């Protein structure tokens, strides 16, 4: 009996903590409200299942508690119960996964007018590359990474000479404009994550991953690494600022190009 009441209190306490807790998502600063909606739907489904399972166990402890003269009945199968469990479980899994598939399709379908920014992760630093006057990024490969070329830009590619380099500095991007984040790592697995954007993606050495987002709220945010990448993982933080297009153009004009960096 005591255990049954404790289980009921666990359910009540968990629901109360969820509803009254001051800890929640940071303010949304991009177009990815869909991700918030999908996460909240997952909370509802898993919360209902959690409460139902724990309360059912508490009911069983109460209903089938030991009584003098009581006798257990052996029932190895119950097709009706199994049918209900399989049906409800399948419905719950489908309800959680289906919205995520639609959101993922949008997440990787980059608008044609998106601007490009390359994010390069290394232990334990964030670097960035932005296209220059030609509007395109030059070739890059980890084979070209040296002390004088930390981003691995191909020195023989003319398109890369005017690329702007931000080595260990703050990334600034304009609001109200779709941005394609091309993600690359020069050493181990990293994960580019800005909580307010609701966007993140693993960075895999030898590959280029990507996602896109439209920044909606000007402000200063923090870039985090969401993949355990070594002893300095917790210190791999960077600055990120969303500004107006005019402020962005002014900031970009003060950055160093690859040609200037390597001269």
PDB file of C-alpha atoms in Angstrom:
ATOM      1  CA  UNK A   1       0.000   0.000   0.000  1.00  0.00           C
ATOM      2  CA  UNK A   2       2.752   2.438   0.931  1.00  0.00           C
ATOM      3  CA  UNK A   3       4.579   1.784  -2.322  1.00  0.00           C
ATOM      4  CA  UNK A   4       1.367   2.354  -4.311  1.00  0.00           C
ATOM      5  CA  UNK A   5       0.819   5.753  -2.680  1.00  0.00           C
ATOM      6  CA  UNK A   6       4.452   6.691  -3.252  1.00  0.00           C
ATOM      7  CA  UNK A   7       4.029   5.936  -6.965  1.00  0.00           C
ATOM      8  CA  UNK A   8       0.908   8.123  -7.130  1.00  0.00           C
ATOM      9  CA  UNK A   9       2.805  10.951  -5.439  1.00  0.00           C
ATOM     10  CA  UNK A  10       5.656  10.557  -7.953  1.00  0.00           C
ATOM     11  CA  UNK A  11       3.204  11.093 -10.813  1.00  0.00           C
ATOM     12  CA  UNK A  12       1.514  14.069  -9.149  1.00  0.00           C
ATOM     13  CA  UNK A  13       4.865  15.604  -8.224  1.00  0.00           C
ATOM     14  CA  UNK A  14       6.274  15.126 -11.729  1.00  0.00           C
ATOM     15  CA  UNK A  15       3.275  16.809 -13.361  1.00  0.00           C
ATOM     16  CA  UNK A  16       3.326  19.669 -10.843  1.00  0.00           C
ATOM     17  CA  UNK A  17       7.056  20.204 -11.368  1.00  0.00           C
ATOM     18  CA  UNK A  18       6.585  20.319 -15.138  1.00  0.00           C
ATOM     19  CA  UNK A  19       3.728  22.826 -14.942  1.00  0.00           C
ATOM     20  CA  UNK A  20       5.233  25.065 -12.242  1.00  0.00           C
ATOM     21  CA  UNK A  21       8.934  24.840 -13.106  1.00  0.00           C
ATOM     22  CA  UNK A  22      10.593  28.166 -14.070  1.00  0.00           C
ATOM     23  CA  UNK A  23      12.986  26.322 -16.407  1.00  0.00           C
ATOM     24  CA  UNK A  24      11.830  26.160 -20.003  1.00  0.00           C
ATOM     25  CA  UNK A  25      13.115  26.838 -23.515  1.00  0.00           C
ATOM     26  CA  UNK A  26      15.037  30.073 -24.030  1.00  0.00           C
ATOM     27  CA  UNK A  27      13.118  32.623 -26.165  1.00  0.00           C
ATOM     28  CA  UNK A  28      12.739  31.550 -29.785  1.00  0.00           C
ATOM     29  CA  UNK A  29      14.919  33.640 -32.139  1.00  0.00           C
ATOM     30  CA  UNK A  30      14.441  31.892 -35.487  1.00  0.00           C
ATOM     31  CA  UNK A  31      11.786  30.443 -37.760  1.00  0.00           C
ATOM     32  CA  UNK A  32      11.956  27.019 -36.103  1.00  0.00           C
ATOM     33  CA  UNK A  33       8.869  27.224 -33.915  1.00  0.00           C
ATOM     34  CA  UNK A  34       7.956  23.900 -35.531  1.00  0.00           C
ATOM     35  CA  UNK A  35      10.678  22.267 -33.450  1.00  0.00           C
ATOM     36  CA  UNK A  36       9.174  23.683 -30.241  1.00  0.00           C
ATOM     37  CA  UNK A  37       5.738  22.366 -31.239  1.00  0.00           C
ATOM     38  CA  UNK A  38       7.151  18.905 -31.996  1.00  0.00           C
ATOM     39  CA  UNK A  39       9.036  18.820 -28.686  1.00  0.00           C
ATOM     40  CA  UNK A  40       5.934  19.844 -26.724  1.00  0.00           C
ATOM     41  CA  UNK A  41       3.892  17.145 -28.494  1.00  0.00           C
ATOM     42  CA  UNK A  42       6.534  14.595 -27.470  1.00  0.00           C
ATOM     43  CA  UNK A  43       6.316  15.832 -23.863  1.00  0.00           C
ATOM     44  CA  UNK A  44       2.526  15.360 -23.883  1.00  0.00           C
ATOM     45  CA  UNK A  45       2.672  11.840 -25.313  1.00  0.00           C
ATOM     46  CA  UNK A  46       5.495  10.590 -23.091  1.00  0.00           C
ATOM     47  CA  UNK A  47       3.975  12.354 -20.065  1.00  0.00           C
ATOM     48  CA  UNK A  48       0.615  10.662 -20.571  1.00  0.00           C
ATOM     49  CA  UNK A  49       2.302   7.272 -21.044  1.00  0.00           C
ATOM     50  CA  UNK A  50       4.470   7.828 -17.959  1.00  0.00           C
ATOM     51  CA  UNK A  51       1.446   8.738 -15.805  1.00  0.00           C
ATOM     52  CA  UNK A  52      -0.669   5.881 -17.189  1.00  0.00           C
ATOM     53  CA  UNK A  53       1.992   3.218 -16.623  1.00  0.00           C
ATOM     54  CA  UNK A  54       2.903   4.340 -13.082  1.00  0.00           C
ATOM     55  CA  UNK A  55      -0.734   4.747 -12.035  1.00  0.00           C
ATOM     56  CA  UNK A  56      -1.583   1.347 -13.512  1.00  0.00           C
ATOM     57  CA  UNK A  57       1.246  -0.216 -11.501  1.00  0.00           C
ATOM     58  CA  UNK A  58      -0.015   1.544  -8.361  1.00  0.00           C
ATOM     59  CA  UNK A  59      -3.546   0.249  -9.073  1.00  0.00           C
ATOM     60  CA  UNK A  60      -2.220  -3.295  -9.478  1.00  0.00           C
ATOM     61  CA  UNK A  61      -0.342  -3.071  -6.191  1.00  0.00           C
ATOM     62  CA  UNK A  62      -3.543  -1.921  -4.470  1.00  0.00           C
ATOM     63  CA  UNK A  63      -6.021  -4.164  -6.296  1.00  0.00           C
ATOM     64  CA  UNK A  64      -3.995  -7.366  -6.042  1.00  0.00           C
ATOM     65  CA  UNK A  65      -2.416  -6.813  -2.646  1.00  0.00           C
ATOM     66  CA  UNK A  66      -2.034  -9.772  -0.333  1.00  0.00           C
ATOM     67  CA  UNK A  67      -5.206 -10.831   1.419  1.00  0.00           C
ATOM     68  CA  UNK A  68      -5.861 -13.764   3.666  1.00  0.00           C
ATOM     69  CA  UNK A  69      -7.380 -16.598   1.661  1.00  0.00           C
ATOM     70  CA  UNK A  70      -6.543 -14.978  -1.663  1.00  0.00           C
ATOM     71  CA  UNK A  71      -5.239 -17.199  -4.451  1.00  0.00           C
ATOM     72  CA  UNK A  72      -3.265 -16.168  -7.512  1.00  0.00           C
ATOM     73  CA  UNK A  73      -4.534 -17.206 -10.929  1.00  0.00           C
ATOM     74  CA  UNK A  74      -1.968 -18.208 -13.565  1.00  0.00           C
ATOM     75  CA  UNK A  75      -2.748 -16.474 -16.876  1.00  0.00           C
ATOM     76  CA  UNK A  76       0.277 -16.572 -19.218  1.00  0.00           C
ATOM     77  CA  UNK A  77      -1.494 -14.856 -22.129  1.00  0.00           C
ATOM     78  CA  UNK A  78      -4.142 -12.211 -22.579  1.00  0.00           C
ATOM     79  CA  UNK A  79      -4.682 -11.489 -26.266  1.00  0.00           C
ATOM     80  CA  UNK A  80      -7.061  -8.622 -25.610  1.00  0.00           C
ATOM     81  CA  UNK A  81      -4.542  -6.851 -23.376  1.00  0.00           C
ATOM     82  CA  UNK A  82      -1.688  -7.541 -25.812  1.00  0.00           C
ATOM     83  CA  UNK A  83      -3.733  -6.119 -28.700  1.00  0.00           C
ATOM     84  CA  UNK A  84      -4.456  -2.924 -26.778  1.00  0.00           C
ATOM     85  CA  UNK A  85      -0.823  -2.526 -25.717  1.00  0.00           C
ATOM     86  CA  UNK A  86       0.535  -3.038 -29.245  1.00  0.00           C
ATOM     87  CA  UNK A  87      -2.065  -0.707 -30.773  1.00  0.00           C
ATOM     88  CA  UNK A  88      -1.578   2.105 -28.274  1.00  0.00           C
ATOM     89  CA  UNK A  89       2.227   1.793 -28.384  1.00  0.00           C
ATOM     90  CA  UNK A  90       2.256   1.919 -32.183  1.00  0.00           C
ATOM     91  CA  UNK A  91      -0.100   4.925 -32.195  1.00  0.00           C
ATOM     92  CA  UNK A  92       2.087   6.762 -29.690  1.00  0.00           C
ATOM     93  CA  UNK A  93       5.307   6.106 -31.617  1.00  0.00           C
ATOM     94  CA  UNK A  94       3.703   7.183 -34.908  1.00  0.00           C
ATOM     95  CA  UNK A  95       2.321  10.343 -33.278  1.00  0.00           C
ATOM     96  CA  UNK A  96       5.811  11.257 -32.024  1.00  0.00           C
ATOM     97  CA  UNK A  97       7.749  10.419 -35.189  1.00  0.00           C
ATOM     98  CA  UNK A  98       5.464  11.730 -37.934  1.00  0.00           C
ATOM     99  CA  UNK A  99       5.692  15.478 -37.099  1.00  0.00           C
ATOM    100  CA  UNK A 100       9.463  15.156 -36.811  1.00  0.00           C
ATOM    101  CA  UNK A 101       9.713  13.763 -40.350  1.00  0.00           C
ATOM    102  CA  UNK A 102       7.883  16.808 -41.748  1.00  0.00           C
ATOM    103  CA  UNK A 103      10.028  19.200 -39.715  1.00  0.00           C
ATOM    104  CA  UNK A 104      13.217  17.427 -40.808  1.00  0.00           C
ATOM    105  CA  UNK A 105      12.190  17.755 -44.463  1.00  0.00           C
ATOM    106  CA  UNK A 106      11.912  21.523 -43.971  1.00  0.00           C
ATOM    107  CA  UNK A 107      15.103  21.630 -41.890  1.00  0.00           C
ATOM    108  CA  UNK A 108      17.298  20.373 -44.743  1.00  0.00           C
ATOM    109  CA  UNK A 109      15.408  22.025 -47.645  1.00  0.00           C
ATOM    110  CA  UNK A 110      17.390  25.231 -47.953  1.00  0.00           C
ATOM    111  CA  UNK A 111      15.701  28.203 -49.684  1.00  0.00           C
ATOM    112  CA  UNK A 112      17.356  29.190 -52.952  1.00  0.00           C
ATOM    113  CA  UNK A 113      17.985  32.755 -51.761  1.00  0.00           C
ATOM    114  CA  UNK A 114      19.794  31.677 -48.567  1.00  0.00           C
ATOM    115  CA  UNK A 115      23.170  33.219 -47.839  1.00  0.00           C
ATOM    116  CA  UNK A 116      26.061  30.891 -47.052  1.00  0.00           C
ATOM    117  CA  UNK A 117      28.201  30.748 -43.919  1.00  0.00           C
ATOM    118  CA  UNK A 118      30.712  28.029 -43.146  1.00  0.00           C
ATOM    119  CA  UNK A 119      31.274  26.965 -39.545  1.00  0.00           C
ATOM    120  CA  UNK A 120      34.547  25.179 -38.774  1.00  0.00           C
ATOM    121  CA  UNK A 121      34.938  23.436 -35.431  1.00  0.00           C
ATOM    122  CA  UNK A 122      38.233  22.448 -33.883  1.00  0.00           C
ATOM    123  CA  UNK A 123      39.435  21.577 -30.396  1.00  0.00           C
ATOM    124  CA  UNK A 124      38.276  23.871 -28.791  1.00  0.00           C
ATOM    125  CA  UNK A 125      37.439  26.840 -30.961  1.00  0.00           C
ATOM    126  CA  UNK A 126      34.834  28.126 -33.424  1.00  0.00           C
ATOM    127  CA  UNK A 127      35.949  29.552 -36.784  1.00  0.00           C
ATOM    128  CA  UNK A 128      33.789  30.934 -39.582  1.00  0.00           C
ATOM    129  CA  UNK A 129      34.039  31.746 -43.276  1.00  0.00           C
ATOM    130  CA  UNK A 130      31.795  34.052 -45.283  1.00  0.00           C
ATOM    131  CA  UNK A 131      31.718  34.655 -49.044  1.00  0.00           C
ATOM    132  CA  UNK A 132      33.411  37.756 -50.376  1.00  0.00           C
ATOM    133  CA  UNK A 133      32.476  40.030 -53.260  1.00  0.00           C
ATOM    134  CA  UNK A 134      31.942  37.116 -55.668  1.00  0.00           C
ATOM    135  CA  UNK A 135      29.165  35.759 -53.422  1.00  0.00           C
ATOM    136  CA  UNK A 136      30.570  32.229 -53.223  1.00  0.00           C
ATOM    137  CA  UNK A 137      32.904  30.283 -50.977  1.00  0.00           C
ATOM    138  CA  UNK A 138      36.079  28.832 -52.413  1.00  0.00           C
ATOM    139  CA  UNK A 139      37.112  25.219 -52.068  1.00  0.00           C
ATOM    140  CA  UNK A 140      38.329  23.996 -48.704  1.00  0.00           C
ATOM    141  CA  UNK A 141      39.722  20.729 -47.411  1.00  0.00           C
ATOM    142  CA  UNK A 142      41.306  19.561 -44.186  1.00  0.00           C
ATOM    143  CA  UNK A 143      44.420  18.632 -46.177  1.00  0.00           C
ATOM    144  CA  UNK A 144      45.157  22.344 -46.539  1.00  0.00           C
ATOM    145  CA  UNK A 145      44.949  23.106 -42.811  1.00  0.00           C
ATOM    146  CA  UNK A 146      48.194  24.639 -41.534  1.00  0.00           C
ATOM    147  CA  UNK A 147      49.177  27.271 -38.990  1.00  0.00           C
ATOM    148  CA  UNK A 148      48.962  29.890 -41.757  1.00  0.00           C
ATOM    149  CA  UNK A 149      45.731  28.441 -43.172  1.00  0.00           C
ATOM    150  CA  UNK A 150      43.642  27.359 -40.151  1.00  0.00           C
ATOM    151  CA  UNK A 151      40.415  26.984 -42.157  1.00  0.00           C
ATOM    152  CA  UNK A 152      41.919  24.765 -44.845  1.00  0.00           C
ATOM    153  CA  UNK A 153      41.039  27.022 -47.789  1.00  0.00           C
ATOM    154  CA  UNK A 154      42.473  25.874 -51.125  1.00  0.00           C
ATOM    155  CA  UNK A 155      45.155  28.468 -51.915  1.00  0.00           C
ATOM    156  CA  UNK A 156      44.927  27.678 -55.654  1.00  0.00           C
ATOM    157  CA  UNK A 157      41.207  28.420 -55.907  1.00  0.00           C
ATOM    158  CA  UNK A 158      40.629  32.049 -56.988  1.00  0.00           C
ATOM    159  CA  UNK A 159      37.100  31.968 -55.526  1.00  0.00           C
ATOM    160  CA  UNK A 160      38.528  31.566 -52.028  1.00  0.00           C
ATOM    161  CA  UNK A 161      40.864  34.546 -52.049  1.00  0.00           C
ATOM    162  CA  UNK A 162      38.143  37.054 -51.122  1.00  0.00           C
ATOM    163  CA  UNK A 163      36.469  34.804 -48.527  1.00  0.00           C
ATOM    164  CA  UNK A 164      36.176  36.507 -45.150  1.00  0.00           C
ATOM    165  CA  UNK A 165      37.761  34.628 -42.229  1.00  0.00           C
ATOM    166  CA  UNK A 166      36.714  34.871 -38.589  1.00  0.00           C
ATOM    167  CA  UNK A 167      39.208  32.830 -36.555  1.00  0.00           C
ATOM    168  CA  UNK A 168      38.059  32.377 -32.974  1.00  0.00           C
ATOM    169  CA  UNK A 169      35.974  35.552 -33.124  1.00  0.00           C
ATOM    170  CA  UNK A 170      32.318  36.513 -32.971  1.00  0.00           C
ATOM    171  CA  UNK A 171      29.972  35.528 -35.777  1.00  0.00           C
ATOM    172  CA  UNK A 172      27.573  38.241 -36.938  1.00  0.00           C
ATOM    173  CA  UNK A 173      24.648  37.537 -39.265  1.00  0.00           C
ATOM    174  CA  UNK A 174      21.663  39.564 -40.528  1.00  0.00           C
ATOM    175  CA  UNK A 175      18.099  38.976 -39.384  1.00  0.00           C
ATOM    176  CA  UNK A 176      15.117  38.261 -41.646  1.00  0.00           C
ATOM    177  CA  UNK A 177      17.262  36.443 -44.194  1.00  0.00           C
ATOM    178  CA  UNK A 178      17.622  32.665 -44.584  1.00  0.00           C
ATOM    179  CA  UNK A 179      21.112  31.411 -43.802  1.00  0.00           C
ATOM    180  CA  UNK A 180      22.620  28.066 -44.790  1.00  0.00           C
ATOM    181  CA  UNK A 181      25.098  26.870 -42.184  1.00  0.00           C
ATOM    182  CA  UNK A 182      27.692  24.566 -43.780  1.00  0.00           C
ATOM    183  CA  UNK A 183      29.406  22.664 -40.960  1.00  0.00           C
ATOM    184  CA  UNK A 184      32.899  21.212 -41.038  1.00  0.00           C
ATOM    185  CA  UNK A 185      35.330  19.827 -38.447  1.00  0.00           C
ATOM    186  CA  UNK A 186      39.108  19.741 -38.728  1.00  0.00           C
ATOM    187  CA  UNK A 187      39.743  17.166 -35.994  1.00  0.00           C
ATOM    188  CA  UNK A 188      37.001  15.309 -34.075  1.00  0.00           C
ATOM    189  CA  UNK A 189      33.215  15.245 -33.837  1.00  0.00           C
ATOM    190  CA  UNK A 190      31.703  18.585 -32.833  1.00  0.00           C
ATOM    191  CA  UNK A 191      28.139  19.914 -32.842  1.00  0.00           C
ATOM    192  CA  UNK A 192      27.207  23.507 -33.680  1.00  0.00           C
ATOM    193  CA  UNK A 193      24.363  24.580 -31.383  1.00  0.00           C
ATOM    194  CA  UNK A 194      22.700  27.925 -30.704  1.00  0.00           C
ATOM    195  CA  UNK A 195      19.790  27.182 -28.302  1.00  0.00           C
ATOM    196  CA  UNK A 196      17.742  30.235 -29.325  1.00  0.00           C
ATOM    197  CA  UNK A 197      17.783  29.105 -32.964  1.00  0.00           C
ATOM    198  CA  UNK A 198      16.496  25.613 -32.035  1.00  0.00           C
ATOM    199  CA  UNK A 199      19.010  24.372 -34.579  1.00  0.00           C
ATOM    200  CA  UNK A 200      21.983  22.049 -34.231  1.00  0.00           C
ATOM    201  CA  UNK A 201      23.892  19.511 -36.260  1.00  0.00           C
ATOM    202  CA  UNK A 202      26.876  17.193 -35.864  1.00  0.00           C
ATOM    203  CA  UNK A 203      30.134  18.201 -37.556  1.00  0.00           C
ATOM    204  CA  UNK A 204      31.991  15.185 -38.960  1.00  0.00           C
ATOM    205  CA  UNK A 205      35.646  15.263 -40.052  1.00  0.00           C
ATOM    206  CA  UNK A 206      35.867  14.707 -43.801  1.00  0.00           C
ATOM    207  CA  UNK A 207      32.204  15.615 -44.403  1.00  0.00           C
ATOM    208  CA  UNK A 208      30.123  18.769 -44.726  1.00  0.00           C
ATOM    209  CA  UNK A 209      26.775  18.768 -42.940  1.00  0.00           C
ATOM    210  CA  UNK A 210      24.282  21.610 -42.998  1.00  0.00           C
ATOM    211  CA  UNK A 211      21.013  23.145 -41.861  1.00  0.00           C
ATOM    212  CA  UNK A 212      19.345  26.491 -42.421  1.00  0.00           C
ATOM    213  CA  UNK A 213      17.553  29.061 -40.299  1.00  0.00           C
ATOM    214  CA  UNK A 214      16.139  32.557 -40.553  1.00  0.00           C
ATOM    215  CA  UNK A 215      17.119  34.761 -37.617  1.00  0.00           C
ATOM    216  CA  UNK A 216      14.134  36.716 -36.351  1.00  0.00           C
ATOM    217  CA  UNK A 217      15.291  38.495 -33.197  1.00  0.00           C
ATOM    218  CA  UNK A 218      18.327  40.818 -33.025  1.00  0.00           C
ATOM    219  CA  UNK A 219      20.523  40.039 -30.047  1.00  0.00           C
ATOM    220  CA  UNK A 220      23.652  38.390 -28.702  1.00  0.00           C
ATOM    221  CA  UNK A 221      23.644  34.629 -28.238  1.00  0.00           C
ATOM    222  CA  UNK A 222      26.066  31.890 -27.250  1.00  0.00           C
ATOM    223  CA  UNK A 223      27.413  29.167 -29.515  1.00  0.00           C
ATOM    224  CA  UNK A 224      27.845  25.810 -27.786  1.00  0.00           C
ATOM    225  CA  UNK A 225      29.366  22.483 -28.757  1.00  0.00           C
ATOM    226  CA  UNK A 226      26.745  19.793 -28.144  1.00  0.00           C
ATOM    227  CA  UNK A 227      29.068  16.844 -28.800  1.00  0.00           C
ATOM    228  CA  UNK A 228      31.634  15.594 -26.288  1.00  0.00           C
ATOM    229  CA  UNK A 229      34.848  16.524 -28.126  1.00  0.00           C
ATOM    230  CA  UNK A 230      37.614  16.169 -25.549  1.00  0.00           C
ATOM    231  CA  UNK A 231      38.854  17.591 -22.275  1.00  0.00           C
ATOM    232  CA  UNK A 232      38.128  21.199 -23.307  1.00  0.00           C
ATOM    233  CA  UNK A 233      34.587  20.466 -24.491  1.00  0.00           C
ATOM    234  CA  UNK A 234      32.886  22.582 -21.813  1.00  0.00           C
ATOM    235  CA  UNK A 235      35.020  25.589 -22.783  1.00  0.00           C
ATOM    236  CA  UNK A 236      34.167  25.414 -26.486  1.00  0.00           C
ATOM    237  CA  UNK A 237      31.897  28.424 -26.536  1.00  0.00           C
ATOM    238  CA  UNK A 238      31.627  31.301 -28.941  1.00  0.00           C
ATOM    239  CA  UNK A 239      29.798  34.542 -29.546  1.00  0.00           C
ATOM    240  CA  UNK A 240      26.959  34.958 -32.025  1.00  0.00           C
ATOM    241  CA  UNK A 241      25.148  38.189 -32.845  1.00  0.00           C
ATOM    242  CA  UNK A 242      22.056  38.829 -34.969  1.00  0.00           C
ATOM    243  CA  UNK A 243      21.834  42.363 -36.369  1.00  0.00           C
ATOM    244  CA  UNK A 244      20.163  44.361 -39.122  1.00  0.00           C
ATOM    245  CA  UNK A 245      21.410  44.064 -42.697  1.00  0.00           C
ATOM    246  CA  UNK A 246      23.053  47.499 -42.476  1.00  0.00           C
ATOM    247  CA  UNK A 247      24.934  46.573 -39.303  1.00  0.00           C
ATOM    248  CA  UNK A 248      25.996  43.293 -40.869  1.00  0.00           C
ATOM    249  CA  UNK A 249      27.379  44.979 -43.985  1.00  0.00           C
ATOM    250  CA  UNK A 250      29.353  47.401 -41.820  1.00  0.00           C
ATOM    251  CA  UNK A 251      30.760  44.585 -39.675  1.00  0.00           C
ATOM    252  CA  UNK A 252      31.668  42.432 -42.698  1.00  0.00           C
ATOM    253  CA  UNK A 253      33.642  45.260 -44.270  1.00  0.00           C
ATOM    254  CA  UNK A 254      35.990  45.211 -41.291  1.00  0.00           C
ATOM    255  CA  UNK A 255      36.829  41.497 -41.509  1.00  0.00           C
ATOM    256  CA  UNK A 256      39.988  40.031 -43.053  1.00  0.00           C
ATOM    257  CA  UNK A 257      39.918  38.090 -46.313  1.00  0.00           C
ATOM    258  CA  UNK A 258      41.916  34.925 -46.955  1.00  0.00           C
ATOM    259  CA  UNK A 259      44.228  36.844 -49.326  1.00  0.00           C
ATOM    260  CA  UNK A 260      44.959  39.414 -46.627  1.00  0.00           C
ATOM    261  CA  UNK A 261      45.411  36.752 -43.952  1.00  0.00           C
ATOM    262  CA  UNK A 262      47.914  34.738 -45.980  1.00  0.00           C
ATOM    263  CA  UNK A 263      49.907  37.680 -47.344  1.00  0.00           C
TER     264      UNK A 263
END
